[in-house]
Amino acid sequence: MRTPLGTAEAMLTAVIDKNLEGVLDTFSPADDAYVFVEGPRWTTHGGDRIAEGWRAYFTSPVGITAFRWVEGPFVYESDTLAQVCGVVDYDIVGDGKAGRLRMRMTWLVRREGGEWRIVHEHGSQPLEDPYGAGDWWPEGANPLS
């Protein structure tokens, strides 16, 4: 059986391998599954819609070719729920161009039928100046420690 971290990494590996069934095997098919996608949409709600989104992703000109943890992974686990989070660098392609994408990532996984399955995924990046008042972190302090 996969661990919570193993579930998140199995999903990423299946994305890299362009293995739709492998990706869908890591996500919950339940109606309450809810993800924040990194694309132009805000959310996808429900296992069937999440599966539809992944099918569309695999027919698009974008993809991930590698990933590496920059910070973490951090895993918090109970009997039925676990959280996997950290900062991930993705090697990406988009419409024939390669690049790197750094994301703050969080996966909430739930034990379903003996397997850990993703019920929530959230990838984000810091906003440059969300309040229009600059950065409130003290100058010279290291926010990553």
JSON list of C-alpha atoms in Angstrom, two decimals:
[
{"chain": "A", "resi": 1, "resn": "MET", "atom": "CA", "xyz": [0.00, 0.00, 0.00]},
{"chain": "A", "resi": 2, "resn": "ARG", "atom": "CA", "xyz": [1.24, 3.52, -0.85]},
{"chain": "A", "resi": 3, "resn": "THR", "atom": "CA", "xyz": [2.06, 5.96, 1.90]},
{"chain": "A", "resi": 4, "resn": "PRO", "atom": "CA", "xyz": [0.60, 9.47, 1.74]},
{"chain": "A", "resi": 5, "resn": "LEU", "atom": "CA", "xyz": [3.91, 10.77, 0.34]},
{"chain": "A", "resi": 6, "resn": "GLY", "atom": "CA", "xyz": [4.02, 7.80, -2.03]},
{"chain": "A", "resi": 7, "resn": "THR", "atom": "CA", "xyz": [0.58, 8.75, -3.31]},
{"chain": "A", "resi": 8, "resn": "ALA", "atom": "CA", "xyz": [1.58, 12.35, -4.09]},
{"chain": "A", "resi": 9, "resn": "GLU", "atom": "CA", "xyz": [4.81, 11.23, -5.75]},
{"chain": "A", "resi": 10, "resn": "ALA", "atom": "CA", "xyz": [3.03, 8.45, -7.67]},
{"chain": "A", "resi": 11, "resn": "MET", "atom": "CA", "xyz": [0.67, 11.08, -9.05]},
{"chain": "A", "resi": 12, "resn": "LEU", "atom": "CA", "xyz": [3.57, 13.30, -10.13]},
{"chain": "A", "resi": 13, "resn": "THR", "atom": "CA", "xyz": [5.41, 10.37, -11.69]},
{"chain": "A", "resi": 14, "resn": "ALA", "atom": "CA", "xyz": [2.28, 9.34, -13.60]},
{"chain": "A", "resi": 15, "resn": "VAL", "atom": "CA", "xyz": [1.93, 12.93, -14.89]},
{"chain": "A", "resi": 16, "resn": "ILE", "atom": "CA", "xyz": [5.54, 12.84, -16.10]},
{"chain": "A", "resi": 17, "resn": "ASP", "atom": "CA", "xyz": [4.94, 9.44, -17.73]},
{"chain": "A", "resi": 18, "resn": "LYS", "atom": "CA", "xyz": [1.70, 10.74, -19.30]},
{"chain": "A", "resi": 19, "resn": "ASN", "atom": "CA", "xyz": [-0.08, 7.83, -17.62]},
{"chain": "A", "resi": 20, "resn": "LEU", "atom": "CA", "xyz": [-3.69, 8.94, -17.23]},
{"chain": "A", "resi": 21, "resn": "GLU", "atom": "CA", "xyz": [-4.80, 5.77, -15.45]},
{"chain": "A", "resi": 22, "resn": "GLY", "atom": "CA", "xyz": [-1.88, 6.11, -13.04]},
{"chain": "A", "resi": 23, "resn": "VAL", "atom": "CA", "xyz": [-2.90, 9.67, -12.21]},
{"chain": "A", "resi": 24, "resn": "LEU", "atom": "CA", "xyz": [-6.56, 8.76, -11.77]},
{"chain": "A", "resi": 25, "resn": "ASP", "atom": "CA", "xyz": [-5.57, 5.87, -9.50]},
{"chain": "A", "resi": 26, "resn": "THR", "atom": "CA", "xyz": [-4.12, 8.38, -7.03]},
{"chain": "A", "resi": 27, "resn": "PHE", "atom": "CA", "xyz": [-7.20, 10.64, -6.90]},
{"chain": "A", "resi": 28, "resn": "SER", "atom": "CA", "xyz": [-10.41, 9.96, -5.04]},
{"chain": "A", "resi": 29, "resn": "PRO", "atom": "CA", "xyz": [-13.41, 9.41, -7.31]},
{"chain": "A", "resi": 30, "resn": "ALA", "atom": "CA", "xyz": [-15.68, 10.76, -4.53]},
{"chain": "A", "resi": 31, "resn": "ASP", "atom": "CA", "xyz": [-18.05, 13.67, -5.07]},
{"chain": "A", "resi": 32, "resn": "ASP", "atom": "CA", "xyz": [-16.37, 15.69, -2.30]},
{"chain": "A", "resi": 33, "resn": "ALA", "atom": "CA", "xyz": [-12.90, 15.64, -3.91]},
{"chain": "A", "resi": 34, "resn": "TYR", "atom": "CA", "xyz": [-11.88, 19.24, -4.58]},
{"chain": "A", "resi": 35, "resn": "VAL", "atom": "CA", "xyz": [-8.74, 20.58, -6.25]},
{"chain": "A", "resi": 36, "resn": "PHE", "atom": "CA", "xyz": [-7.26, 24.02, -6.91]},
{"chain": "A", "resi": 37, "resn": "VAL", "atom": "CA", "xyz": [-5.75, 23.76, -10.37]},
{"chain": "A", "resi": 38, "resn": "GLU", "atom": "CA", "xyz": [-2.72, 25.82, -11.42]},
{"chain": "A", "resi": 39, "resn": "GLY", "atom": "CA", "xyz": [-4.29, 26.69, -14.75]},
{"chain": "A", "resi": 40, "resn": "PRO", "atom": "CA", "xyz": [-6.65, 29.54, -15.57]},
{"chain": "A", "resi": 41, "resn": "ARG", "atom": "CA", "xyz": [-9.59, 28.00, -13.70]},
{"chain": "A", "resi": 42, "resn": "TRP", "atom": "CA", "xyz": [-9.97, 28.32, -9.94]},
{"chain": "A", "resi": 43, "resn": "THR", "atom": "CA", "xyz": [-11.25, 24.89, -8.85]},
{"chain": "A", "resi": 44, "resn": "THR", "atom": "CA", "xyz": [-12.49, 21.48, -9.90]},
{"chain": "A", "resi": 45, "resn": "HIS", "atom": "CA", "xyz": [-15.05, 19.74, -7.68]},
{"chain": "A", "resi": 46, "resn": "GLY", "atom": "CA", "xyz": [-15.94, 16.04, -7.80]},
{"chain": "A", "resi": 47, "resn": "GLY", "atom": "CA", "xyz": [-13.99, 12.96, -8.80]},
{"chain": "A", "resi": 48, "resn": "ASP", "atom": "CA", "xyz": [-15.66, 12.75, -12.20]},
{"chain": "A", "resi": 49, "resn": "ARG", "atom": "CA", "xyz": [-14.79, 16.39, -13.00]},
{"chain": "A", "resi": 50, "resn": "ILE", "atom": "CA", "xyz": [-11.22, 15.88, -11.76]},
{"chain": "A", "resi": 51, "resn": "ALA", "atom": "CA", "xyz": [-10.88, 12.89, -14.10]},
{"chain": "A", "resi": 52, "resn": "GLU", "atom": "CA", "xyz": [-12.30, 14.98, -16.96]},
{"chain": "A", "resi": 53, "resn": "GLY", "atom": "CA", "xyz": [-9.74, 17.70, -16.20]},
{"chain": "A", "resi": 54, "resn": "TRP", "atom": "CA", "xyz": [-6.85, 15.24, -16.29]},
{"chain": "A", "resi": 55, "resn": "ARG", "atom": "CA", "xyz": [-8.06, 13.85, -19.62]},
{"chain": "A", "resi": 56, "resn": "ALA", "atom": "CA", "xyz": [-8.03, 17.39, -21.01]},
{"chain": "A", "resi": 57, "resn": "TYR", "atom": "CA", "xyz": [-4.57, 18.05, -19.51]},
{"chain": "A", "resi": 58, "resn": "PHE", "atom": "CA", "xyz": [-3.09, 15.04, -21.30]},
{"chain": "A", "resi": 59, "resn": "THR", "atom": "CA", "xyz": [-4.40, 16.25, -24.68]},
{"chain": "A", "resi": 60, "resn": "SER", "atom": "CA", "xyz": [-3.01, 19.77, -24.16]},
{"chain": "A", "resi": 61, "resn": "PRO", "atom": "CA", "xyz": [0.45, 21.06, -25.21]},
{"chain": "A", "resi": 62, "resn": "VAL", "atom": "CA", "xyz": [1.64, 21.32, -21.57]},
{"chain": "A", "resi": 63, "resn": "GLY", "atom": "CA", "xyz": [3.39, 18.85, -19.33]},
{"chain": "A", "resi": 64, "resn": "ILE", "atom": "CA", "xyz": [5.81, 18.13, -16.52]},
{"chain": "A", "resi": 65, "resn": "THR", "atom": "CA", "xyz": [9.05, 16.33, -17.33]},
{"chain": "A", "resi": 66, "resn": "ALA", "atom": "CA", "xyz": [10.60, 16.17, -13.83]},
{"chain": "A", "resi": 67, "resn": "PHE", "atom": "CA", "xyz": [10.05, 17.30, -10.24]},
{"chain": "A", "resi": 68, "resn": "ARG", "atom": "CA", "xyz": [12.22, 17.83, -7.19]},
{"chain": "A", "resi": 69, "resn": "TRP", "atom": "CA", "xyz": [11.43, 18.87, -3.63]},
{"chain": "A", "resi": 70, "resn": "VAL", "atom": "CA", "xyz": [13.00, 22.24, -2.79]},
{"chain": "A", "resi": 71, "resn": "GLU", "atom": "CA", "xyz": [11.54, 22.39, 0.72]},
{"chain": "A", "resi": 72, "resn": "GLY", "atom": "CA", "xyz": [10.02, 19.36, 2.41]},
{"chain": "A", "resi": 73, "resn": "PRO", "atom": "CA", "xyz": [8.23, 17.15, 1.85]},
{"chain": "A", "resi": 74, "resn": "PHE", "atom": "CA", "xyz": [6.41, 17.48, 5.15]},
{"chain": "A", "resi": 75, "resn": "VAL", "atom": "CA", "xyz": [3.87, 14.79, 6.02]},
{"chain": "A", "resi": 76, "resn": "TYR", "atom": "CA", "xyz": [1.23, 15.03, 8.75]},
{"chain": "A", "resi": 77, "resn": "GLU", "atom": "CA", "xyz": [-0.74, 11.82, 9.15]},
{"chain": "A", "resi": 78, "resn": "SER", "atom": "CA", "xyz": [-3.63, 10.40, 11.16]},
{"chain": "A", "resi": 79, "resn": "ASP", "atom": "CA", "xyz": [-5.47, 7.11, 10.70]},
{"chain": "A", "resi": 80, "resn": "THR", "atom": "CA", "xyz": [-7.71, 8.35, 7.88]},
{"chain": "A", "resi": 81, "resn": "LEU", "atom": "CA", "xyz": [-6.30, 11.69, 6.68]},
{"chain": "A", "resi": 82, "resn": "ALA", "atom": "CA", "xyz": [-2.85, 12.93, 5.82]},
{"chain": "A", "resi": 83, "resn": "GLN", "atom": "CA", "xyz": [-1.31, 16.07, 4.40]},
{"chain": "A", "resi": 84, "resn": "VAL", "atom": "CA", "xyz": [1.76, 16.18, 2.17]},
{"chain": "A", "resi": 85, "resn": "CYS", "atom": "CA", "xyz": [3.19, 19.62, 1.52]},
{"chain": "A", "resi": 86, "resn": "GLY", "atom": "CA", "xyz": [6.30, 21.53, 0.52]},
{"chain": "A", "resi": 87, "resn": "VAL", "atom": "CA", "xyz": [7.85, 23.51, -2.30]},
{"chain": "A", "resi": 88, "resn": "VAL", "atom": "CA", "xyz": [8.39, 21.69, -5.58]},
{"chain": "A", "resi": 89, "resn": "ASP", "atom": "CA", "xyz": [10.36, 22.64, -8.68]},
{"chain": "A", "resi": 90, "resn": "TYR", "atom": "CA", "xyz": [8.79, 21.28, -11.86]},
{"chain": "A", "resi": 91, "resn": "ASP", "atom": "CA", "xyz": [10.57, 21.05, -15.19]},
{"chain": "A", "resi": 92, "resn": "ILE", "atom": "CA", "xyz": [7.79, 21.93, -17.60]},
{"chain": "A", "resi": 93, "resn": "VAL", "atom": "CA", "xyz": [6.96, 22.20, -21.26]},
{"chain": "A", "resi": 94, "resn": "GLY", "atom": "CA", "xyz": [4.29, 24.46, -22.66]},
{"chain": "A", "resi": 95, "resn": "ASP", "atom": "CA", "xyz": [3.50, 24.66, -26.33]},
{"chain": "A", "resi": 96, "resn": "GLY", "atom": "CA", "xyz": [6.98, 23.43, -27.23]},
{"chain": "A", "resi": 97, "resn": "LYS", "atom": "CA", "xyz": [8.90, 25.65, -24.79]},
{"chain": "A", "resi": 98, "resn": "ALA", "atom": "CA", "xyz": [10.72, 24.28, -21.76]},
{"chain": "A", "resi": 99, "resn": "GLY", "atom": "CA", "xyz": [11.01, 26.00, -18.40]},
{"chain": "A", "resi": 100, "resn": "ARG", "atom": "CA", "xyz": [10.95, 25.64, -14.64]},
{"chain": "A", "resi": 101, "resn": "LEU", "atom": "CA", "xyz": [7.94, 26.25, -12.41]},
{"chain": "A", "resi": 102, "resn": "ARG", "atom": "CA", "xyz": [8.29, 26.51, -8.61]},
{"chain": "A", "resi": 103, "resn": "MET", "atom": "CA", "xyz": [5.07, 25.83, -6.70]},
{"chain": "A", "resi": 104, "resn": "ARG", "atom": "CA", "xyz": [3.94, 25.61, -3.10]},
{"chain": "A", "resi": 105, "resn": "MET", "atom": "CA", "xyz": [2.12, 22.26, -3.10]},
{"chain": "A", "resi": 106, "resn": "THR", "atom": "CA", "xyz": [-0.31, 20.65, -0.68]},
{"chain": "A", "resi": 107, "resn": "TRP", "atom": "CA", "xyz": [-2.06, 17.31, -1.07]},
{"chain": "A", "resi": 108, "resn": "LEU", "atom": "CA", "xyz": [-4.72, 16.13, 1.36]},
{"chain": "A", "resi": 109, "resn": "VAL", "atom": "CA", "xyz": [-5.08, 12.37, 1.10]},
{"chain": "A", "resi": 110, "resn": "ARG", "atom": "CA", "xyz": [-7.75, 10.18, 2.63]},
{"chain": "A", "resi": 111, "resn": "ARG", "atom": "CA", "xyz": [-7.72, 6.45, 3.24]},
{"chain": "A", "resi": 112, "resn": "GLU", "atom": "CA", "xyz": [-10.38, 4.97, 0.94]},
{"chain": "A", "resi": 113, "resn": "GLY", "atom": "CA", "xyz": [-10.82, 1.22, 0.65]},
{"chain": "A", "resi": 114, "resn": "GLY", "atom": "CA", "xyz": [-7.39, 0.67, 2.18]},
{"chain": "A", "resi": 115, "resn": "GLU", "atom": "CA", "xyz": [-5.60, 3.05, -0.25]},
{"chain": "A", "resi": 116, "resn": "TRP", "atom": "CA", "xyz": [-4.49, 6.63, 0.23]},
{"chain": "A", "resi": 117, "resn": "ARG", "atom": "CA", "xyz": [-6.21, 8.81, -2.40]},
{"chain": "A", "resi": 118, "resn": "ILE", "atom": "CA", "xyz": [-5.92, 12.52, -3.08]},
{"chain": "A", "resi": 119, "resn": "VAL", "atom": "CA", "xyz": [-9.07, 14.42, -2.06]},
{"chain": "A", "resi": 120, "resn": "HIS", "atom": "CA", "xyz": [-7.54, 17.89, -2.30]},
{"chain": "A", "resi": 121, "resn": "GLU", "atom": "CA", "xyz": [-4.60, 19.27, -4.25]},
{"chain": "A", "resi": 122, "resn": "HIS", "atom": "CA", "xyz": [-3.44, 22.88, -4.07]},
{"chain": "A", "resi": 123, "resn": "GLY", "atom": "CA", "xyz": [-0.60, 24.40, -6.03]},
{"chain": "A", "resi": 124, "resn": "SER", "atom": "CA", "xyz": [0.17, 28.10, -5.74]},
{"chain": "A", "resi": 125, "resn": "GLN", "atom": "CA", "xyz": [2.84, 30.78, -5.96]},
{"chain": "A", "resi": 126, "resn": "PRO", "atom": "CA", "xyz": [3.28, 33.87, -3.80]},
{"chain": "A", "resi": 127, "resn": "LEU", "atom": "CA", "xyz": [1.64, 37.00, -5.14]},
{"chain": "A", "resi": 128, "resn": "GLU", "atom": "CA", "xyz": [4.16, 39.77, -5.77]},
{"chain": "A", "resi": 129, "resn": "ASP", "atom": "CA", "xyz": [2.34, 42.45, -3.73]},
{"chain": "A", "resi": 130, "resn": "PRO", "atom": "CA", "xyz": [-1.12, 41.21, -2.70]},
{"chain": "A", "resi": 131, "resn": "TYR", "atom": "CA", "xyz": [-1.98, 44.19, -0.48]},
{"chain": "A", "resi": 132, "resn": "GLY", "atom": "CA", "xyz": [-0.24, 46.88, -2.50]},
{"chain": "A", "resi": 133, "resn": "ALA", "atom": "CA", "xyz": [1.92, 47.72, 0.53]},
{"chain": "A", "resi": 134, "resn": "GLY", "atom": "CA", "xyz": [5.14, 45.82, -0.19]},
{"chain": "A", "resi": 135, "resn": "ASP", "atom": "CA", "xyz": [6.54, 42.90, 1.79]},
{"chain": "A", "resi": 136, "resn": "TRP", "atom": "CA", "xyz": [5.95, 42.83, 5.55]},
{"chain": "A", "resi": 137, "resn": "TRP", "atom": "CA", "xyz": [8.80, 40.35, 6.15]},
{"chain": "A", "resi": 138, "resn": "PRO", "atom": "CA", "xyz": [11.72, 42.12, 7.89]},
{"chain": "A", "resi": 139, "resn": "GLU", "atom": "CA", "xyz": [14.46, 43.08, 5.44]},
{"chain": "A", "resi": 140, "resn": "GLY", "atom": "CA", "xyz": [17.38, 40.65, 5.58]},
{"chain": "A", "resi": 141, "resn": "ALA", "atom": "CA", "xyz": [15.39, 37.90, 7.35]},
{"chain": "A", "resi": 142, "resn": "ASN", "atom": "CA", "xyz": [15.31, 34.47, 5.68]},
{"chain": "A", "resi": 143, "resn": "PRO", "atom": "CA", "xyz": [11.66, 33.41, 5.19]},
{"chain": "A", "resi": 144, "resn": "LEU", "atom": "CA", "xyz": [12.69, 29.83, 4.26]},
{"chain": "A", "resi": 145, "resn": "SER", "atom": "CA", "xyz": [14.15, 28.91, 7.65]}
]
